[in-house]
Short mmCIF file of N, CA, C and O in Angstrom, two decimals:
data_model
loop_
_atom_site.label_atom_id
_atom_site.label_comp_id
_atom_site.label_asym_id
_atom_site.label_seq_id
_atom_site.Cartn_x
_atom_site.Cartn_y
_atom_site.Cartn_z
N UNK A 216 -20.99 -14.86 -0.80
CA UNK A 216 -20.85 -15.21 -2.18
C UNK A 216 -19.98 -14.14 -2.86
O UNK A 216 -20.38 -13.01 -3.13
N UNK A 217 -18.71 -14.64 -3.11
CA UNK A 217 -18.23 -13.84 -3.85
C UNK A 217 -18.51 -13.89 -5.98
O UNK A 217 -18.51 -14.95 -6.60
N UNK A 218 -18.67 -12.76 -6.53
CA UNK A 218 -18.53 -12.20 -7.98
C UNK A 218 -17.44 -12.98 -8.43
O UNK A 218 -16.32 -13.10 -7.91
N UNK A 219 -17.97 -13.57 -9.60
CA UNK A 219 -17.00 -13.80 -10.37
C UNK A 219 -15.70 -13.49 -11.02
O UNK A 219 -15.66 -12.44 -11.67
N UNK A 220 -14.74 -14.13 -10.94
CA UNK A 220 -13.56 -12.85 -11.61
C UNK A 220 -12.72 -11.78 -10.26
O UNK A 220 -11.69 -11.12 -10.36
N UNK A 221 -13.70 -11.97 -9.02
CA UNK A 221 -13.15 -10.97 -8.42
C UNK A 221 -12.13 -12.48 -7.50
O UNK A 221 -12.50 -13.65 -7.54
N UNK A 222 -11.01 -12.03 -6.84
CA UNK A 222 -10.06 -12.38 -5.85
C UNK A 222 -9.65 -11.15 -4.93
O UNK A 222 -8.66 -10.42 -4.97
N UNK A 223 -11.24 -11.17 -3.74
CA UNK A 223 -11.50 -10.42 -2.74
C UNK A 223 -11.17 -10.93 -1.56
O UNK A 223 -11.71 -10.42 -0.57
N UNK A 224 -10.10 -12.17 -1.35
CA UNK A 224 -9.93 -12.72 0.06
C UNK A 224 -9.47 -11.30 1.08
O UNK A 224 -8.98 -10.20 0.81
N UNK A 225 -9.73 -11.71 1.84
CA UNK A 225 -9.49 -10.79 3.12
C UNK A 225 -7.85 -10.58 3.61
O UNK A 225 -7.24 -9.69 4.19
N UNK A 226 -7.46 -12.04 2.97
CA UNK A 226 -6.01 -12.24 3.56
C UNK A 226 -4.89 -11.13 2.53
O UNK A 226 -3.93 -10.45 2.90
N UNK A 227 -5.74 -11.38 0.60
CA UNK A 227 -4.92 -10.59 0.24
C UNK A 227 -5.26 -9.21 0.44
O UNK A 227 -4.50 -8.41 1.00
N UNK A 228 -6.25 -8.96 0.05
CA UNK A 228 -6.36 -7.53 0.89
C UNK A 228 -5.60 -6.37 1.60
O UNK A 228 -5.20 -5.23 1.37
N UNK A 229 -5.65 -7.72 3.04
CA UNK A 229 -4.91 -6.71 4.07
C UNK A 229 -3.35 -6.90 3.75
O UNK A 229 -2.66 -6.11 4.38
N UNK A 230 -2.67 -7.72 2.96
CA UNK A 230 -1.60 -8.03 2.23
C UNK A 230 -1.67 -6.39 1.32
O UNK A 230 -1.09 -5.39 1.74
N UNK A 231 -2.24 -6.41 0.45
CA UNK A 231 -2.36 -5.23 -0.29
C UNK A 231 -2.03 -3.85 0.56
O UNK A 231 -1.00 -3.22 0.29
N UNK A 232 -2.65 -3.54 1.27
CA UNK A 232 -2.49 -2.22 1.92
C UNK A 232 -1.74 -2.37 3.16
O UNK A 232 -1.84 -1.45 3.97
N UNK A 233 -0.85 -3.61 3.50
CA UNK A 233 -0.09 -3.78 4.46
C UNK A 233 -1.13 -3.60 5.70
O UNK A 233 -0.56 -3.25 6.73
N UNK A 234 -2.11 -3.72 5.76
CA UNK A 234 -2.85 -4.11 7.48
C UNK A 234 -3.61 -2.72 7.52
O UNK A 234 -3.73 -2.27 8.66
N UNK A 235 -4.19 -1.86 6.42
CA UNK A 235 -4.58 -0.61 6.67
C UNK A 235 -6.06 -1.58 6.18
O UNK A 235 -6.17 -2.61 5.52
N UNK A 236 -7.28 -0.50 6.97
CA UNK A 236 -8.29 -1.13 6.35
C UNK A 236 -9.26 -0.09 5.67
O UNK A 236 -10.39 -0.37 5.26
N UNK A 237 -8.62 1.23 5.60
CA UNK A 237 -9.46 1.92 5.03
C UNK A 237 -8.31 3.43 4.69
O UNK A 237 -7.09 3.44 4.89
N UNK A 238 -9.06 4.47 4.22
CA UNK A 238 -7.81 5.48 3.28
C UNK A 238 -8.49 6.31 4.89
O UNK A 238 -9.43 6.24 5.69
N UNK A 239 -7.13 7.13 4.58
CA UNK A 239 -6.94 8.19 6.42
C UNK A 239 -8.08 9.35 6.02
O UNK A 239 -8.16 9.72 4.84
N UNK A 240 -8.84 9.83 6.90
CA UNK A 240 -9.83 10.86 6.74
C UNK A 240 -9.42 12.18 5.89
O UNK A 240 -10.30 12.97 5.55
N UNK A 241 -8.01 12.41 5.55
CA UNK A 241 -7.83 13.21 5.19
C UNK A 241 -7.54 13.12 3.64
O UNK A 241 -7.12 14.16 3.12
N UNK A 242 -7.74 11.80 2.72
CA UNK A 242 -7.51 11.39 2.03
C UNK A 242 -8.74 11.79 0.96
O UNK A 242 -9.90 11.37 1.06
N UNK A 243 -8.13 12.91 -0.31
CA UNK A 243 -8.98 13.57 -1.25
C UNK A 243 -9.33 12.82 -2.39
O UNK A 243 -9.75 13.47 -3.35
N UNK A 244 -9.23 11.36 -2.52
CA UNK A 244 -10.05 10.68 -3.44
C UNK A 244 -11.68 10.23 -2.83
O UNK A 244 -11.98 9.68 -1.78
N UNK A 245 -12.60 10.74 -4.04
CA UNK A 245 -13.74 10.53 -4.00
C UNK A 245 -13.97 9.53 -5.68
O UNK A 245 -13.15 9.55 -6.61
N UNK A 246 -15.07 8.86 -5.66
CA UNK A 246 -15.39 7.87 -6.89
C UNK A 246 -15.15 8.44 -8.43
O UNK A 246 -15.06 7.69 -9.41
N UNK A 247 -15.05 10.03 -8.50
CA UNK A 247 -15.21 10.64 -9.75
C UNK A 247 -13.83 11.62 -10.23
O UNK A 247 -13.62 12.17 -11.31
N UNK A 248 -12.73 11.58 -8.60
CA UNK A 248 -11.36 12.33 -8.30
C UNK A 248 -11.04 11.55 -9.57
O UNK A 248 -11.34 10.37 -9.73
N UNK A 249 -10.35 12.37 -10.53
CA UNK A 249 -9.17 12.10 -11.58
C UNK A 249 -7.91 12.06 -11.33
O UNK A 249 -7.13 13.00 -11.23
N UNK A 250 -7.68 10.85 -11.21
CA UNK A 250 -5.73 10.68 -11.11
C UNK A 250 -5.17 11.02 -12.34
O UNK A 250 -5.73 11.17 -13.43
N UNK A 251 -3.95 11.11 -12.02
CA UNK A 251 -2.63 11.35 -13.46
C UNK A 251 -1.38 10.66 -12.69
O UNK A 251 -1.02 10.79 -11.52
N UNK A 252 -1.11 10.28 -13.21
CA UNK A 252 0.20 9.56 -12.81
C UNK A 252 1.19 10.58 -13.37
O UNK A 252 1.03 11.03 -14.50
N UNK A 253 2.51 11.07 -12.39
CA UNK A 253 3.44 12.10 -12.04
C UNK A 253 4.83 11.40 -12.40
O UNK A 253 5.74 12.06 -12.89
N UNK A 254 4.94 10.23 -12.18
CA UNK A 254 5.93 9.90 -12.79
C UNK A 254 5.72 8.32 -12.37
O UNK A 254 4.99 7.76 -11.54
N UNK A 255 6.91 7.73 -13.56
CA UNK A 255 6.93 6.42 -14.16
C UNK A 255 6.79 5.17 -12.91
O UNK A 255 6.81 5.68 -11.79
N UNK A 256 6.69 4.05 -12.90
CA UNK A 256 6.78 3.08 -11.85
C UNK A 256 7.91 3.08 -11.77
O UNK A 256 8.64 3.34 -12.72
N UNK A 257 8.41 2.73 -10.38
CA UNK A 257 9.93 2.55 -9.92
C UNK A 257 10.20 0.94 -9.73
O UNK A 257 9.20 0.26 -9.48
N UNK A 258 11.59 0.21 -9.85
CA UNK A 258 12.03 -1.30 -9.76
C UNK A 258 11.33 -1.81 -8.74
O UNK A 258 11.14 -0.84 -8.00
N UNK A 259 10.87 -2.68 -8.29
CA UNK A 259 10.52 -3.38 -6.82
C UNK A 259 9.38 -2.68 -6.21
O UNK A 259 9.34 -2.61 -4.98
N UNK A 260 8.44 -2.15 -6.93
CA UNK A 260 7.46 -1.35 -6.36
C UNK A 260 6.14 -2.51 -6.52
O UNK A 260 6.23 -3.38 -7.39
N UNK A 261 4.94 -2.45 -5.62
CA UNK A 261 4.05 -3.30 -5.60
C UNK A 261 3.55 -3.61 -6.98
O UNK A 261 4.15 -2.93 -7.81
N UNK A 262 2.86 -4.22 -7.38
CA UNK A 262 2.23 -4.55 -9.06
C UNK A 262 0.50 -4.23 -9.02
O UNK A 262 -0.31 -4.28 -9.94
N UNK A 263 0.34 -3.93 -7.85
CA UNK A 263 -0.69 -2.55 -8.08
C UNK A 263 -0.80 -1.80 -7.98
O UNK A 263 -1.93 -1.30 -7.87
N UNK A 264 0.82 -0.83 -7.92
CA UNK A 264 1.00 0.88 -7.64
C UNK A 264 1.55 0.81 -9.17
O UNK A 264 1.35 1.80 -9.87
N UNK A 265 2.22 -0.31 -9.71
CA UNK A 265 2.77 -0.08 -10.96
C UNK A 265 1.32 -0.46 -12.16
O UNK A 265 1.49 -0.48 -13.38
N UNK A 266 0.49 -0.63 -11.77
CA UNK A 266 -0.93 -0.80 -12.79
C UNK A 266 -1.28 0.22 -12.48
O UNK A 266 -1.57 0.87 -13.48
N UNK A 267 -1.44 0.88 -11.40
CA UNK A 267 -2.28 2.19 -11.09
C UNK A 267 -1.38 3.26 -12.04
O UNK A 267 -2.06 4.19 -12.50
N UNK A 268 -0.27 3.27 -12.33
CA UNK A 268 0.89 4.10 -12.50
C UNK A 268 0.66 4.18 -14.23
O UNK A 268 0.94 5.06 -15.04
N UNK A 269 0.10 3.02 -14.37
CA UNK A 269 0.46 2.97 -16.14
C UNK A 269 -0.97 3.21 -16.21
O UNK A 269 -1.07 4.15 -17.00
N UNK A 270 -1.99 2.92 -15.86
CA UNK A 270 -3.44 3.23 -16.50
C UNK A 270 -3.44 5.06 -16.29
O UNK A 270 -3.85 5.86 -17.13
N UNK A 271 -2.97 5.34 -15.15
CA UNK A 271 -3.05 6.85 -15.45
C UNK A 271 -2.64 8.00 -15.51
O UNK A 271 -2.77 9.08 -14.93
N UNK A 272 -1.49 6.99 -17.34
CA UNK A 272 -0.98 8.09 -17.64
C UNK A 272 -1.56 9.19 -18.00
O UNK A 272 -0.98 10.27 -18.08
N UNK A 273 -3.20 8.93 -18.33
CA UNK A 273 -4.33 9.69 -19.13
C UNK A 273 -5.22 10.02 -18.04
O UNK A 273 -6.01 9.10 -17.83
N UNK A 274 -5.39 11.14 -17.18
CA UNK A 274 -6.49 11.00 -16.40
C UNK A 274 -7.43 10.11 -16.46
O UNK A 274 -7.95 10.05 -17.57
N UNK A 275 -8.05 9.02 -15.25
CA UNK A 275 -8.44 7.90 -14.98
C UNK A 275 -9.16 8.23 -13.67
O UNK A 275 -8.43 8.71 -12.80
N UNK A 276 -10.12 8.10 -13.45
CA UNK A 276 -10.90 8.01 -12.31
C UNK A 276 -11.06 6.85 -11.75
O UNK A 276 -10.96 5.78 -12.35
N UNK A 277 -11.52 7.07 -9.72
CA UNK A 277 -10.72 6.79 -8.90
C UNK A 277 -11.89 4.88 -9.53
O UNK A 277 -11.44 3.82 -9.97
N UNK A 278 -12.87 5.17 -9.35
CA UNK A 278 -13.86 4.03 -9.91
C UNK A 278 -13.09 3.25 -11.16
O UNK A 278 -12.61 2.12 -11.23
N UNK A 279 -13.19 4.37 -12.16
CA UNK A 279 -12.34 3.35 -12.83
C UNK A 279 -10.94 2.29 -13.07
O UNK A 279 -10.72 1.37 -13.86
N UNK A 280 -10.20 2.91 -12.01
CA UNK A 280 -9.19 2.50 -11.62
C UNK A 280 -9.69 1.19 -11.00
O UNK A 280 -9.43 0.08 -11.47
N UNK A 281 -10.75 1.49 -9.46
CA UNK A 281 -10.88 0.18 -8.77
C UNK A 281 -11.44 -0.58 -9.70
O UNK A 281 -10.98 -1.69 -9.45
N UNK A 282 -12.34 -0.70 -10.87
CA UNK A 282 -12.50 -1.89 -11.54
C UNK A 282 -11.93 -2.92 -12.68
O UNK A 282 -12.04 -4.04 -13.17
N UNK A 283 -11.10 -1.41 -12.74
CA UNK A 283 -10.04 -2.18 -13.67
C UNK A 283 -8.78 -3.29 -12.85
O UNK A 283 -8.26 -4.34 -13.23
N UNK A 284 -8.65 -2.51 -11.64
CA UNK A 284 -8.00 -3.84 -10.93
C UNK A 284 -8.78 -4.93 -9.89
O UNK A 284 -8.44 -5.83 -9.13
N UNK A 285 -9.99 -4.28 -10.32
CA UNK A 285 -10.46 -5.96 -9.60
C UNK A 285 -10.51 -5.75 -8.01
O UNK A 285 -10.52 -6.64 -7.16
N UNK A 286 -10.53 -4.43 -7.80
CA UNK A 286 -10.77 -4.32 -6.04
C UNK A 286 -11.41 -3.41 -5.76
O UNK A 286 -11.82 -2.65 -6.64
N UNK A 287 -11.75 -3.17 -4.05
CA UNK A 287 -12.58 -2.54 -3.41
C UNK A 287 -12.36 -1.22 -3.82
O UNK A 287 -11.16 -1.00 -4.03
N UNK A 288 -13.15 -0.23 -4.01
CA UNK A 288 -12.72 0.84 -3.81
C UNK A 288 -12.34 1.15 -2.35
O UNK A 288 -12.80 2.27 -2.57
N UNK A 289 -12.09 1.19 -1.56
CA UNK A 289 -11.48 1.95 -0.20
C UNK A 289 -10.02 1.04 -0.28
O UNK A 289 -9.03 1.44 0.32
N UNK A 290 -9.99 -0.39 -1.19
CA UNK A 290 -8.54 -0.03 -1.23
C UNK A 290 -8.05 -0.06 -2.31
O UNK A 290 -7.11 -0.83 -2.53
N UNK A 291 -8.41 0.55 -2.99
CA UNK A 291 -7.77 1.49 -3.77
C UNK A 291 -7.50 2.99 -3.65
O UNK A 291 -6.72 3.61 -4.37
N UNK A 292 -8.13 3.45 -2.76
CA UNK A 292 -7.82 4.85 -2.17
C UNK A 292 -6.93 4.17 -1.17
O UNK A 292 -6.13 4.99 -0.71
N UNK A 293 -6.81 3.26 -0.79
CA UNK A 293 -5.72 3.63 0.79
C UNK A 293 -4.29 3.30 -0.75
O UNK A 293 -3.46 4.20 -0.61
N UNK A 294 -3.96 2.60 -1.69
CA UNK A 294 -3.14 2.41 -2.62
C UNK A 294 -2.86 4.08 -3.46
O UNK A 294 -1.70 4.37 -3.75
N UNK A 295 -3.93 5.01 -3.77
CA UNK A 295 -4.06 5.68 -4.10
C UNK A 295 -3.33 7.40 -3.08
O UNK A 295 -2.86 8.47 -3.45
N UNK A 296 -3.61 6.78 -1.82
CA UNK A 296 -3.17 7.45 -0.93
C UNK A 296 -1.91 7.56 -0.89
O UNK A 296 -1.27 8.61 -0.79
N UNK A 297 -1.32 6.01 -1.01
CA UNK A 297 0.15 5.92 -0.60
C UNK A 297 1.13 6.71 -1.86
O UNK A 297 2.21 7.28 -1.70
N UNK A 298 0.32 6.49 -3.16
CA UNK A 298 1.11 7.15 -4.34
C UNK A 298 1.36 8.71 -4.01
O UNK A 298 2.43 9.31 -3.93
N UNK A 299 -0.02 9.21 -3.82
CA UNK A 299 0.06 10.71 -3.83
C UNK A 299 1.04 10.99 -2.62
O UNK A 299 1.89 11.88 -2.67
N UNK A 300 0.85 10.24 -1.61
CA UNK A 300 1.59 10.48 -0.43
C UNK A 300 3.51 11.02 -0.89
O UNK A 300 4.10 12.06 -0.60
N UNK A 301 3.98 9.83 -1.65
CA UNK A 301 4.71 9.80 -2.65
C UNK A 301 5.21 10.52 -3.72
O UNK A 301 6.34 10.35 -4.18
N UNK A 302 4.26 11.44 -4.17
CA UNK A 302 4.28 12.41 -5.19
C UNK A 302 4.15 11.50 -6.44
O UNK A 302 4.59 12.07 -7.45
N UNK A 303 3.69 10.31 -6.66
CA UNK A 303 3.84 9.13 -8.27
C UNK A 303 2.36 9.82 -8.14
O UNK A 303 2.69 9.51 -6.99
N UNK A 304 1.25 10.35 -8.14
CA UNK A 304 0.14 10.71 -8.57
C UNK A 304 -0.77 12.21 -7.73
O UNK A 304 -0.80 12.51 -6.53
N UNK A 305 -1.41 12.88 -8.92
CA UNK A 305 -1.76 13.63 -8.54
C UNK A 305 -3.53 13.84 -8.60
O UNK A 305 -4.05 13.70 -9.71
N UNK A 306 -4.28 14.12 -7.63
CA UNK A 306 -6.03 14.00 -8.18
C UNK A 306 -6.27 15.64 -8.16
O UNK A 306 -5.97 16.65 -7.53
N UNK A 307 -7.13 15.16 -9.43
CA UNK A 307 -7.84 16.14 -9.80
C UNK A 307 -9.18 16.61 -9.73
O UNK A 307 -9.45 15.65 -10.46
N UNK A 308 -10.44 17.25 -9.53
CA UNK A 308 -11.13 17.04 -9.34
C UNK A 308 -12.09 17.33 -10.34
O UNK A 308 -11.90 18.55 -10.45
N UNK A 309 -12.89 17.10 -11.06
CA UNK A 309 -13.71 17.42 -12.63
C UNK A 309 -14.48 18.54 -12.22
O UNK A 309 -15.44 18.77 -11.49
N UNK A 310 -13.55 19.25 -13.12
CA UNK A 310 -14.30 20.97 -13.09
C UNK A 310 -15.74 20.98 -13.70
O UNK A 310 -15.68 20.68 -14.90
N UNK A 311 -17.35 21.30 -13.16
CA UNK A 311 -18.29 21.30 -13.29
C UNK A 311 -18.65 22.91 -13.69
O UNK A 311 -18.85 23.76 -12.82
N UNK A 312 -18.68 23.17 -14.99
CA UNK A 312 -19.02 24.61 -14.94
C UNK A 312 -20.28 25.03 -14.74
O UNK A 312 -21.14 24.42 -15.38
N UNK A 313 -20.73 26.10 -13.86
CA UNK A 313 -21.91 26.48 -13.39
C UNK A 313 -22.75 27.47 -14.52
O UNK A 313 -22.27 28.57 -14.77
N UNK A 314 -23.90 27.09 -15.13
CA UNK A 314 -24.83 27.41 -15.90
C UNK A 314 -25.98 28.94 -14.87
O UNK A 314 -27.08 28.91 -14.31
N UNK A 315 -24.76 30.24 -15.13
CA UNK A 315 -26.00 31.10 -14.24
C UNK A 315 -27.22 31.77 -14.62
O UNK A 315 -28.25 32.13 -14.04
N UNK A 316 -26.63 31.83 -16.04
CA UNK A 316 -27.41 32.80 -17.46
C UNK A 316 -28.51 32.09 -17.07
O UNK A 316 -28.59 30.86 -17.05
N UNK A 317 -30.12 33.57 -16.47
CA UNK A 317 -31.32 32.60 -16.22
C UNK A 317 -31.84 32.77 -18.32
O UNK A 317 -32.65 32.00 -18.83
N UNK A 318 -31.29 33.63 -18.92
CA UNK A 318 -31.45 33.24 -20.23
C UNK A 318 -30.97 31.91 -21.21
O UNK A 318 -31.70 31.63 -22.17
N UNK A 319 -29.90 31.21 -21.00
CA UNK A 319 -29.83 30.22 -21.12
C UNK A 319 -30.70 28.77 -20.42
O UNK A 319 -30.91 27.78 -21.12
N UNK A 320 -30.98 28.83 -19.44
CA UNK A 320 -31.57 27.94 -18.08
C UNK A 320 -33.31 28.54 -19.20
O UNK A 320 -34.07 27.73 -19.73
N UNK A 321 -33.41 29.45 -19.22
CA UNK A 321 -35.05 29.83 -19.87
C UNK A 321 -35.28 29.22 -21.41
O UNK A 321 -36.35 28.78 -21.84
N UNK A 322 -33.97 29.29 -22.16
CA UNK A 322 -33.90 28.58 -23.46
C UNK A 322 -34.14 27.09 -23.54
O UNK A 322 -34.98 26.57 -24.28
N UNK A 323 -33.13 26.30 -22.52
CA UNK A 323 -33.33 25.22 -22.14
C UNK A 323 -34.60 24.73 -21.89
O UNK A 323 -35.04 23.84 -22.63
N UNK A 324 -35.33 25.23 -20.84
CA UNK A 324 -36.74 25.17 -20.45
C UNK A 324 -37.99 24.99 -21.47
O UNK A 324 -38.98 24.30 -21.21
N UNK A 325 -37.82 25.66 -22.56
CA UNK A 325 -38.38 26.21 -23.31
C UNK A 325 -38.34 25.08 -24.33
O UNK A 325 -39.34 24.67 -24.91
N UNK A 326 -37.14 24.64 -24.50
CA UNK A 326 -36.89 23.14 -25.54
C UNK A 326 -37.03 22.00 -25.21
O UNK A 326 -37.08 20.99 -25.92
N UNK A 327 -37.14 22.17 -23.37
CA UNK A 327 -37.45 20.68 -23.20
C UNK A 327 -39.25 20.85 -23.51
O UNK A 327 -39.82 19.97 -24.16
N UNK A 328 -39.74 21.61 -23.17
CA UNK A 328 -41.47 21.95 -23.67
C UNK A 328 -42.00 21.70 -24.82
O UNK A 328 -43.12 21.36 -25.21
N UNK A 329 -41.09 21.90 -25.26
CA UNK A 329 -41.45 21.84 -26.78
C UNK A 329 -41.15 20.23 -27.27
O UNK A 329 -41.77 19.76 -28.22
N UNK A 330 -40.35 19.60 -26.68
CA UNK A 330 -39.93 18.16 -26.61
C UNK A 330 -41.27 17.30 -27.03
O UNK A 330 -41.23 16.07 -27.06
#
């Protein structure tokens, strides 16, 4: 049963990524990797490297990307692959700053208690 809205045939698919069925092990998109698009779409280029190209002109994550076009995530990383491969995109990864202060972490503590 395929979701509504989605056009998941198998045929376009492997059409999409030219016969690849998954992104190469060495491939640094994960669901939360931030793309930026590096430069503009080029003439005759696929019409989902040129959607990928325009959604992120604004850092865009790799999830949000696959649902905005309506496909799998793994191919959208093997699409994602081929850009960076390319130099048209670059990922980023969301800097998580680490909380060491056990005085802050004790403040916190302290307010959820009081909650």
């Amino acid at each position: 049963m395929s979701r509504p809205g989605r056009d998941d045939a198998p045929d376009r698919l492997y059409t999409i990524t030219h016969g690849r069925v998954g992104p190469t092990p060495d491939n640094p998109f994960d669901l939360v990797t931030l793309v930026v698009a590096e430069s503009a779409p080029a003439p005759g280029m696929q019409s989902e490297m040129v959607a990928i190209l325009r959604m992120t002109e604004f850092p865009t994550s790799v999830v949000e990307i696959a649902a905005e076009l309506r496909l799998p995530v793994g191919i959208t990383k093997v699409l994602l692959g081929d850009l960076l491969d390319q130099g048209r995109v670059s990922a980023r990864h969301p800097h998580r700053p680490a909380i060491t202060d056990p005085d802050i972490l004790e403040q916190v503590l302290v307010g959820l208690r009081n909650l």
